[in-house]
Amino acid sequence: MKKALTVLSLALLGQASAATITVWTHFGDSELAWLRTQAAQFKTKTGNTVNIVSVPFDQIPDKLIQSAPKGQGPDLVTTLPQDRLGQLAAAGVIEPMDKFITSKTDLDKTAVSAMTYGGKLFGLPMFAEAVAVVYNKKLVPSAPTTWNAFLAAAQKNTSSGKYGYLADLSNAYMQFGIVSAYGGYVFKNTGGTLNTKDVGLANAGADKASAFLNDLRYKYNLVPEGVDGGAAKSAFVDGRLAMFLTGPWDMGDIKKAGIDYGIMTFPTPPGASGKWSPFVGVQGTMLNAYSKNKAAAALFAKQISSSDAQVAFNKAGGRIPVSLSARTKLKADPVVVGFGKSISAGTPMPNVPQMGAVWGPWSNAIAQSVQKPGQNYGQILDKAVQEINSNIK
């Protein structure tokens, strides 16, 4: 009798301590189904219930800022990109997760850096993306690893109606890897802290990067005027393009076209001081600072970022995992391997609110730099940085 009462007491205690956590998500279709499966598994393992609420992606940050202090928000949000991190941390509505995450060794360091703000981990990374060069193996059998080899392959495949290499040269986001290779930067990064008073988009390296982008069009004659991402993708899926700078978002169409493809990082450009390092966008799970169930919510966040969960998430929607062991398990997938290397070689897109002041002036400057041969790059970029600094003040 005593033993039966003890068992009953433990059962009641388990019920009393079980929590119900609310998760806001923008996931749809197969990814939402994956999240629901994770919630069911979590309840089986822990007894905690996960209430999943669909919220449009672009509405989540403002809704969280408004509702969290009133106790009306979710316990977790999965997922938001790092460029919202600074805004949410400054508003005090997301909780640092360092005390819940005891080990980060299985997480891509670039992704962890992207989710770190003011020296604290404010989001548990879930997936990442960066651009890379996708190449048609029928036209380029193996990846050229040096600039000279890359240029030779590109020029060999450039002739009437066919192209060796295409990219949107006027797109600042797409071309940051070139800027970084020559020593340009958005905000100076010192030990993980971004100095928004030190903008490096008009230094000597940034000038050289703009000159190289101009050369791709007017010196090497690879990228005609008017080419954007859509035109480049059309040429690639038609089999008229050998090498194409793009991200994971275009791989569905490339696969449907039946192209035998490979994925590689862009080679170190001529005269560059460093390696090509593209912008990396990371999305992660964030914990509401006002949550009354932080421990349970953090436990669920850890589960959905675990290696096996990330493998299942990749199969659901094709996202590139930030779990290194998940990438190893997916080593037969060329998209995961190729873009995974690009992500690891990349630079996290700045996660501070001041980044909003950068995009307009910088994008205009990059576009202007490739409009005609031999531009005054220093003058164009200096003007952009003056505008950026003025906007930040």
Coordinates of C-alpha atoms in Angstrom, one line a residue:
M1 CA 0.0 0.0 0.0
K2 CA 2.8 2.4 0.9
K3 CA 4.6 1.6 -2.4
A4 CA 1.4 2.4 -4.4
L5 CA 1.0 5.7 -2.6
T6 CA 4.6 6.6 -3.4
V7 CA 4.0 5.8 -7.1
L8 CA 0.8 7.9 -7.1
S9 CA 2.6 10.8 -5.4
L10 CA 5.3 10.8 -8.0
A11 CA 2.8 10.7 -10.8
L12 CA 0.9 13.7 -9.3
L13 CA 4.2 15.5 -8.8
G14 CA 5.1 15.0 -12.4
Q15 CA 1.7 16.3 -13.5
A16 CA 2.1 19.4 -11.2
S17 CA 5.5 20.3 -12.5
A18 CA 4.7 19.7 -16.2
A19 CA 4.7 23.0 -18.1
T20 CA 2.9 24.2 -21.2
I21 CA 5.1 26.4 -23.4
T22 CA 4.0 28.5 -26.3
V23 CA 6.1 28.7 -29.4
W24 CA 5.6 31.3 -32.1
T25 CA 6.8 30.2 -35.6
H26 CA 6.6 31.3 -39.2
F27 CA 7.2 27.8 -40.5
G28 CA 4.8 26.4 -42.9
D29 CA 3.9 23.1 -44.6
S30 CA 6.6 20.4 -44.1
E31 CA 8.6 22.5 -41.6
L32 CA 5.6 23.1 -39.5
A33 CA 4.8 19.4 -39.5
W34 CA 8.4 18.7 -38.4
L35 CA 8.0 21.2 -35.5
R36 CA 4.8 19.5 -34.4
T37 CA 6.5 16.1 -34.5
Q38 CA 9.3 17.6 -32.3
A39 CA 6.6 18.9 -29.9
A40 CA 5.0 15.5 -29.6
Q41 CA 8.4 13.9 -28.9
F42 CA 9.2 16.5 -26.3
K43 CA 5.9 15.8 -24.5
T44 CA 6.7 12.1 -24.5
K45 CA 10.1 12.7 -23.0
T46 CA 9.5 15.4 -20.5
G47 CA 5.7 15.6 -20.0
N48 CA 5.8 19.3 -21.1
T49 CA 3.2 20.4 -23.7
V50 CA 4.2 22.6 -26.6
N51 CA 1.5 24.9 -27.9
I52 CA 2.5 26.0 -31.5
V53 CA 1.2 29.3 -32.8
S54 CA 1.7 30.4 -36.4
V55 CA 2.6 34.1 -36.7
P56 CA 3.7 35.8 -40.0
F57 CA 7.5 36.2 -40.2
D58 CA 7.5 40.0 -40.6
Q59 CA 5.1 40.5 -37.6
I60 CA 6.9 38.5 -35.0
P61 CA 9.5 41.1 -33.8
D62 CA 6.9 43.9 -33.2
K63 CA 4.4 41.6 -31.7
L64 CA 7.0 40.2 -29.3
I65 CA 8.1 43.7 -28.2
Q66 CA 4.5 44.7 -27.6
S67 CA 3.2 41.6 -25.9
A68 CA 6.2 40.2 -23.9
P69 CA 6.2 42.8 -21.1
K70 CA 2.5 42.2 -20.6
G71 CA 3.0 38.5 -20.1
Q72 CA 1.1 37.8 -23.3
G73 CA 3.9 36.7 -25.6
P74 CA 5.3 33.2 -26.3
D75 CA 7.9 31.4 -24.4
L76 CA 10.0 30.8 -27.5
V77 CA 10.2 32.1 -31.0
T78 CA 11.5 29.9 -33.8
T79 CA 13.0 31.4 -35.8
L80 CA 14.2 34.9 -36.3
P81 CA 17.3 36.2 -38.2
Q82 CA 20.3 37.7 -36.5
D83 CA 19.6 41.2 -37.9
R84 CA 16.7 41.4 -35.5
L85 CA 18.8 40.4 -32.5
G86 CA 20.1 43.8 -31.5
Q87 CA 16.6 45.4 -31.7
L88 CA 15.1 42.7 -29.5
A89 CA 18.0 42.6 -27.0
A90 CA 17.9 46.4 -26.7
A91 CA 14.1 46.2 -26.0
G92 CA 14.8 43.7 -23.2
V93 CA 12.4 41.1 -24.6
I94 CA 14.8 38.2 -25.2
E95 CA 16.8 36.3 -22.6
P96 CA 20.5 35.4 -22.9
M97 CA 20.7 31.6 -23.3
D98 CA 24.3 31.0 -22.1
K99 CA 23.2 29.5 -18.8
F100 CA 21.1 26.9 -20.6
I101 CA 23.6 26.1 -23.4
T102 CA 26.5 24.4 -21.7
S103 CA 28.3 23.3 -24.9
K104 CA 28.6 24.9 -28.3
T105 CA 31.2 22.6 -29.8
D106 CA 28.7 21.0 -32.2
L107 CA 27.6 24.4 -33.5
D108 CA 29.1 26.2 -36.5
K109 CA 31.2 29.0 -35.0
T110 CA 30.0 31.5 -37.6
A111 CA 26.4 30.8 -36.6
V112 CA 27.2 31.1 -32.9
S113 CA 28.9 34.5 -33.5
A114 CA 25.8 35.7 -35.5
M115 CA 23.6 34.9 -32.5
T116 CA 25.9 36.6 -30.0
Y117 CA 25.2 40.2 -29.1
G118 CA 27.1 42.2 -26.5
G119 CA 29.1 39.1 -25.6
K120 CA 26.0 37.0 -24.8
L121 CA 24.2 34.3 -26.8
F122 CA 20.7 35.7 -27.4
G123 CA 19.6 33.0 -29.8
L124 CA 20.2 29.3 -30.3
P125 CA 21.1 29.0 -34.0
M126 CA 18.9 26.7 -36.1
F127 CA 20.0 27.1 -39.7
A128 CA 22.1 29.4 -41.9
E129 CA 22.6 30.5 -45.5
A130 CA 25.4 32.1 -47.5
V131 CA 26.1 32.4 -51.2
A132 CA 28.5 30.2 -53.1
V133 CA 29.4 29.4 -56.7
V134 CA 27.2 26.7 -58.2
Y135 CA 28.8 25.2 -61.3
N136 CA 27.6 23.0 -64.2
K137 CA 29.9 19.9 -64.2
K138 CA 29.2 19.4 -67.9
L139 CA 30.9 22.7 -68.6
V140 CA 33.3 22.8 -65.6
P141 CA 34.2 19.2 -64.6
S142 CA 36.0 20.1 -61.4
A143 CA 36.0 23.2 -59.2
P144 CA 38.7 25.7 -60.0
T145 CA 40.4 26.6 -56.7
T146 CA 42.5 29.6 -57.8
W147 CA 41.6 32.8 -59.5
N148 CA 43.6 32.1 -62.6
A149 CA 42.0 28.7 -63.0
F150 CA 38.5 30.2 -62.3
L151 CA 39.1 33.0 -64.9
A152 CA 40.3 30.5 -67.5
A153 CA 37.2 28.3 -67.0
A154 CA 34.9 31.3 -67.1
Q155 CA 36.5 32.8 -70.3
K156 CA 36.5 29.4 -72.0
N157 CA 32.7 29.1 -71.6
T158 CA 31.9 32.7 -72.6
S159 CA 30.8 33.0 -76.2
S160 CA 27.7 33.9 -78.2
G161 CA 24.7 33.4 -75.9
K162 CA 26.8 31.4 -73.4
Y163 CA 28.4 32.6 -70.2
G164 CA 31.2 31.4 -68.0
Y165 CA 30.3 33.3 -64.8
L166 CA 27.4 35.4 -63.8
A167 CA 26.4 37.2 -60.6
D168 CA 24.4 40.3 -59.6
L169 CA 27.4 42.7 -59.4
S170 CA 25.2 45.6 -58.1
N171 CA 24.0 43.6 -55.1
A172 CA 25.9 44.6 -52.0
Y173 CA 24.8 41.5 -50.0
M174 CA 25.8 39.1 -52.8
Q175 CA 29.2 40.8 -53.2
F176 CA 30.3 41.2 -49.6
G177 CA 32.6 38.2 -49.9
I178 CA 34.7 40.2 -52.4
V179 CA 34.7 43.3 -50.1
S180 CA 35.8 41.2 -47.2
A181 CA 38.6 39.5 -49.2
Y182 CA 40.2 42.8 -49.9
G183 CA 39.9 44.0 -46.3
G184 CA 36.7 46.0 -46.3
Y185 CA 34.1 45.6 -43.5
V186 CA 30.8 47.0 -42.4
F187 CA 31.6 47.6 -38.7
K188 CA 34.9 46.9 -37.1
N189 CA 34.7 43.7 -35.1
T190 CA 36.9 43.5 -32.0
G191 CA 36.6 40.3 -30.0
G192 CA 33.0 39.9 -31.1
T193 CA 31.9 43.5 -30.4
L194 CA 31.0 45.7 -33.4
N195 CA 32.1 49.3 -33.4
T196 CA 29.4 51.1 -35.3
K197 CA 31.5 54.3 -35.3
D198 CA 34.1 52.5 -37.4
V199 CA 32.7 51.8 -40.9
G200 CA 35.1 50.1 -43.3
L201 CA 33.2 50.3 -46.5
A202 CA 35.4 53.1 -48.0
N203 CA 38.8 52.0 -46.9
A204 CA 41.6 51.0 -49.4
G205 CA 40.4 47.4 -49.5
A206 CA 36.8 48.4 -50.2
D207 CA 38.0 50.6 -53.1
K208 CA 40.0 47.6 -54.5
A209 CA 36.9 45.4 -54.2
S210 CA 34.8 47.8 -56.2
A211 CA 37.5 48.0 -58.8
F212 CA 37.5 44.1 -59.1
L213 CA 33.7 44.0 -59.4
N214 CA 34.0 46.6 -62.2
D215 CA 36.7 44.4 -63.8
L216 CA 34.4 41.4 -63.9
R217 CA 32.2 43.4 -66.2
Y218 CA 34.5 45.6 -68.3
K219 CA 38.0 44.1 -68.1
Y220 CA 37.3 40.3 -68.1
N221 CA 34.0 40.8 -70.0
L222 CA 32.3 38.1 -68.0
V223 CA 29.1 39.8 -66.6
P224 CA 27.1 41.9 -69.1
E225 CA 25.3 45.0 -68.0
G226 CA 21.7 44.4 -66.7
V227 CA 22.4 40.9 -65.3
D228 CA 20.6 40.3 -62.1
G229 CA 20.0 37.1 -60.1
G230 CA 16.9 36.2 -62.0
A231 CA 18.7 36.4 -65.4
A232 CA 21.7 34.5 -64.1
K233 CA 19.5 31.7 -62.8
S234 CA 17.6 31.4 -66.1
A235 CA 20.8 31.1 -68.0
F236 CA 22.1 28.4 -65.5
V237 CA 18.9 26.2 -65.6
D238 CA 18.9 26.5 -69.4
G239 CA 22.5 25.1 -69.5
R240 CA 23.9 28.3 -71.0
L241 CA 25.9 29.3 -67.8
A242 CA 28.9 27.5 -66.4
M243 CA 29.2 29.2 -63.0
F244 CA 26.6 31.1 -61.0
L245 CA 26.8 33.0 -57.6
T246 CA 23.7 32.2 -55.7
G247 CA 22.3 30.8 -52.4
P248 CA 20.4 27.7 -51.3
W249 CA 17.1 29.4 -52.3
D250 CA 17.8 28.7 -56.0
M251 CA 18.7 25.0 -55.6
G252 CA 15.1 23.7 -56.1
D253 CA 14.9 25.1 -59.6
I254 CA 18.4 23.9 -60.4
K255 CA 17.6 20.4 -59.3
K256 CA 14.3 20.4 -61.3
A257 CA 16.3 21.4 -64.4
G258 CA 18.4 18.3 -64.1
I259 CA 21.7 20.1 -64.1
D260 CA 24.7 18.0 -62.9
Y261 CA 26.0 20.6 -60.4
G262 CA 28.8 21.2 -57.9
I263 CA 29.1 23.9 -55.3
M264 CA 32.3 25.7 -54.3
T265 CA 33.5 28.9 -52.6
F266 CA 34.7 31.8 -54.8
P267 CA 38.5 31.7 -55.1
T268 CA 40.6 34.4 -53.5
P269 CA 40.4 37.3 -55.9
P270 CA 43.7 38.8 -57.4
G271 CA 45.7 40.9 -55.0
A272 CA 43.3 40.3 -52.1
S273 CA 44.7 40.3 -48.6
G274 CA 42.3 37.6 -47.4
K275 CA 40.0 34.8 -48.5
W276 CA 36.5 35.3 -49.9
S277 CA 34.2 35.5 -47.0
P278 CA 30.5 36.0 -47.8
F279 CA 27.8 37.3 -45.6
V280 CA 26.2 34.6 -43.5
G281 CA 22.5 34.9 -42.5
V282 CA 21.5 32.9 -39.5
Q283 CA 18.1 32.2 -38.0
G284 CA 17.8 31.0 -34.4
T285 CA 15.4 30.3 -31.6
M286 CA 15.0 33.1 -29.1
L287 CA 13.7 32.9 -25.5
N288 CA 11.2 35.4 -24.1
A289 CA 12.8 37.3 -21.2
Y290 CA 9.4 37.5 -19.5
S291 CA 8.6 33.7 -19.9
K292 CA 7.6 31.9 -16.7
N293 CA 8.8 28.6 -18.1
K294 CA 12.3 29.4 -19.2
A295 CA 13.9 26.1 -18.2
A296 CA 11.4 24.0 -20.1
A297 CA 11.4 26.4 -23.1
A298 CA 15.2 26.3 -23.3
L299 CA 15.1 22.5 -23.1
F300 CA 12.8 22.5 -26.2
A301 CA 15.1 24.9 -28.0
K302 CA 18.0 22.6 -27.4
Q303 CA 16.1 19.6 -28.7
I304 CA 15.1 21.2 -32.0
S305 CA 18.8 22.3 -32.5
S306 CA 20.1 18.9 -31.7
S307 CA 21.9 16.9 -34.4
D308 CA 19.2 14.4 -35.2
A309 CA 16.5 17.1 -35.1
Q310 CA 18.5 19.2 -37.6
V311 CA 18.9 16.3 -40.0
A312 CA 15.1 15.8 -39.9
F313 CA 14.6 19.6 -40.3
N314 CA 16.9 19.6 -43.4
K315 CA 14.9 16.7 -45.0
A316 CA 11.7 18.6 -44.3
G317 CA 12.7 21.9 -45.9
G318 CA 16.2 21.8 -47.2
R319 CA 17.7 24.3 -44.7
I320 CA 21.4 24.1 -44.1
P321 CA 22.1 22.9 -40.5
V322 CA 24.4 24.7 -38.1
S323 CA 25.0 21.4 -36.2
L324 CA 28.4 20.1 -37.5
S325 CA 27.5 16.5 -36.7
A326 CA 24.2 16.9 -38.6
R327 CA 26.2 18.1 -41.7
T328 CA 28.4 15.0 -41.3
K329 CA 25.3 12.8 -41.3
L330 CA 24.2 14.7 -44.5
K331 CA 27.5 14.4 -46.2
A332 CA 25.9 12.7 -49.2
D333 CA 23.9 15.9 -49.9
P334 CA 26.0 18.3 -52.1
V335 CA 23.9 21.3 -51.1
V336 CA 24.6 20.8 -47.4
V337 CA 28.3 20.2 -48.0
G338 CA 28.8 23.0 -50.5
F339 CA 26.9 25.7 -48.7
G340 CA 28.1 24.4 -45.4
K341 CA 31.7 25.2 -46.4
S342 CA 30.6 28.7 -47.6
I343 CA 28.8 29.3 -44.2
S344 CA 31.9 28.2 -42.2
A345 CA 34.1 30.5 -44.3
G346 CA 31.7 33.4 -44.1
T347 CA 31.2 36.5 -42.0
P348 CA 28.1 36.9 -39.9
M349 CA 25.9 39.8 -41.2
P350 CA 26.0 42.5 -38.5
N351 CA 23.2 41.9 -35.9
V352 CA 23.1 45.5 -34.6
P353 CA 20.2 47.9 -35.3
Q354 CA 22.5 50.3 -37.0
M355 CA 22.8 47.9 -39.9
G356 CA 19.5 49.5 -41.1
A357 CA 21.4 52.7 -41.9
V358 CA 23.9 50.8 -44.1
W359 CA 22.0 49.0 -46.7
G360 CA 20.6 52.0 -48.8
P361 CA 23.8 54.1 -49.2
W362 CA 26.1 51.0 -49.6
S363 CA 23.8 49.3 -52.1
N364 CA 23.6 52.4 -54.2
A365 CA 27.4 52.8 -54.1
I366 CA 28.1 49.2 -55.2
A367 CA 25.6 49.5 -58.0
Q368 CA 27.1 52.8 -59.2
S369 CA 30.6 51.3 -59.1
V370 CA 29.7 48.8 -61.9
Q371 CA 27.7 51.2 -64.1
K372 CA 30.6 52.1 -66.4
P373 CA 34.3 51.4 -66.7
G374 CA 36.9 53.0 -64.4
Q375 CA 34.7 54.7 -61.9
N376 CA 36.0 56.9 -59.0
Y377 CA 35.5 54.2 -56.4
G378 CA 37.0 56.2 -53.6
Q379 CA 34.7 59.1 -54.2
I380 CA 31.6 56.9 -54.5
L381 CA 32.3 54.9 -51.4
D382 CA 33.4 57.9 -49.3
K383 CA 30.0 59.6 -50.1
A384 CA 28.2 56.4 -49.1
V385 CA 30.0 56.1 -45.7
Q386 CA 29.3 59.8 -45.0
E387 CA 25.6 59.1 -45.5
I388 CA 25.8 55.9 -43.4
N389 CA 27.5 57.8 -40.5
S390 CA 25.0 60.6 -40.8
N391 CA 22.1 58.1 -40.6
I392 CA 23.6 56.3 -37.6
K393 CA 23.9 59.6 -35.7

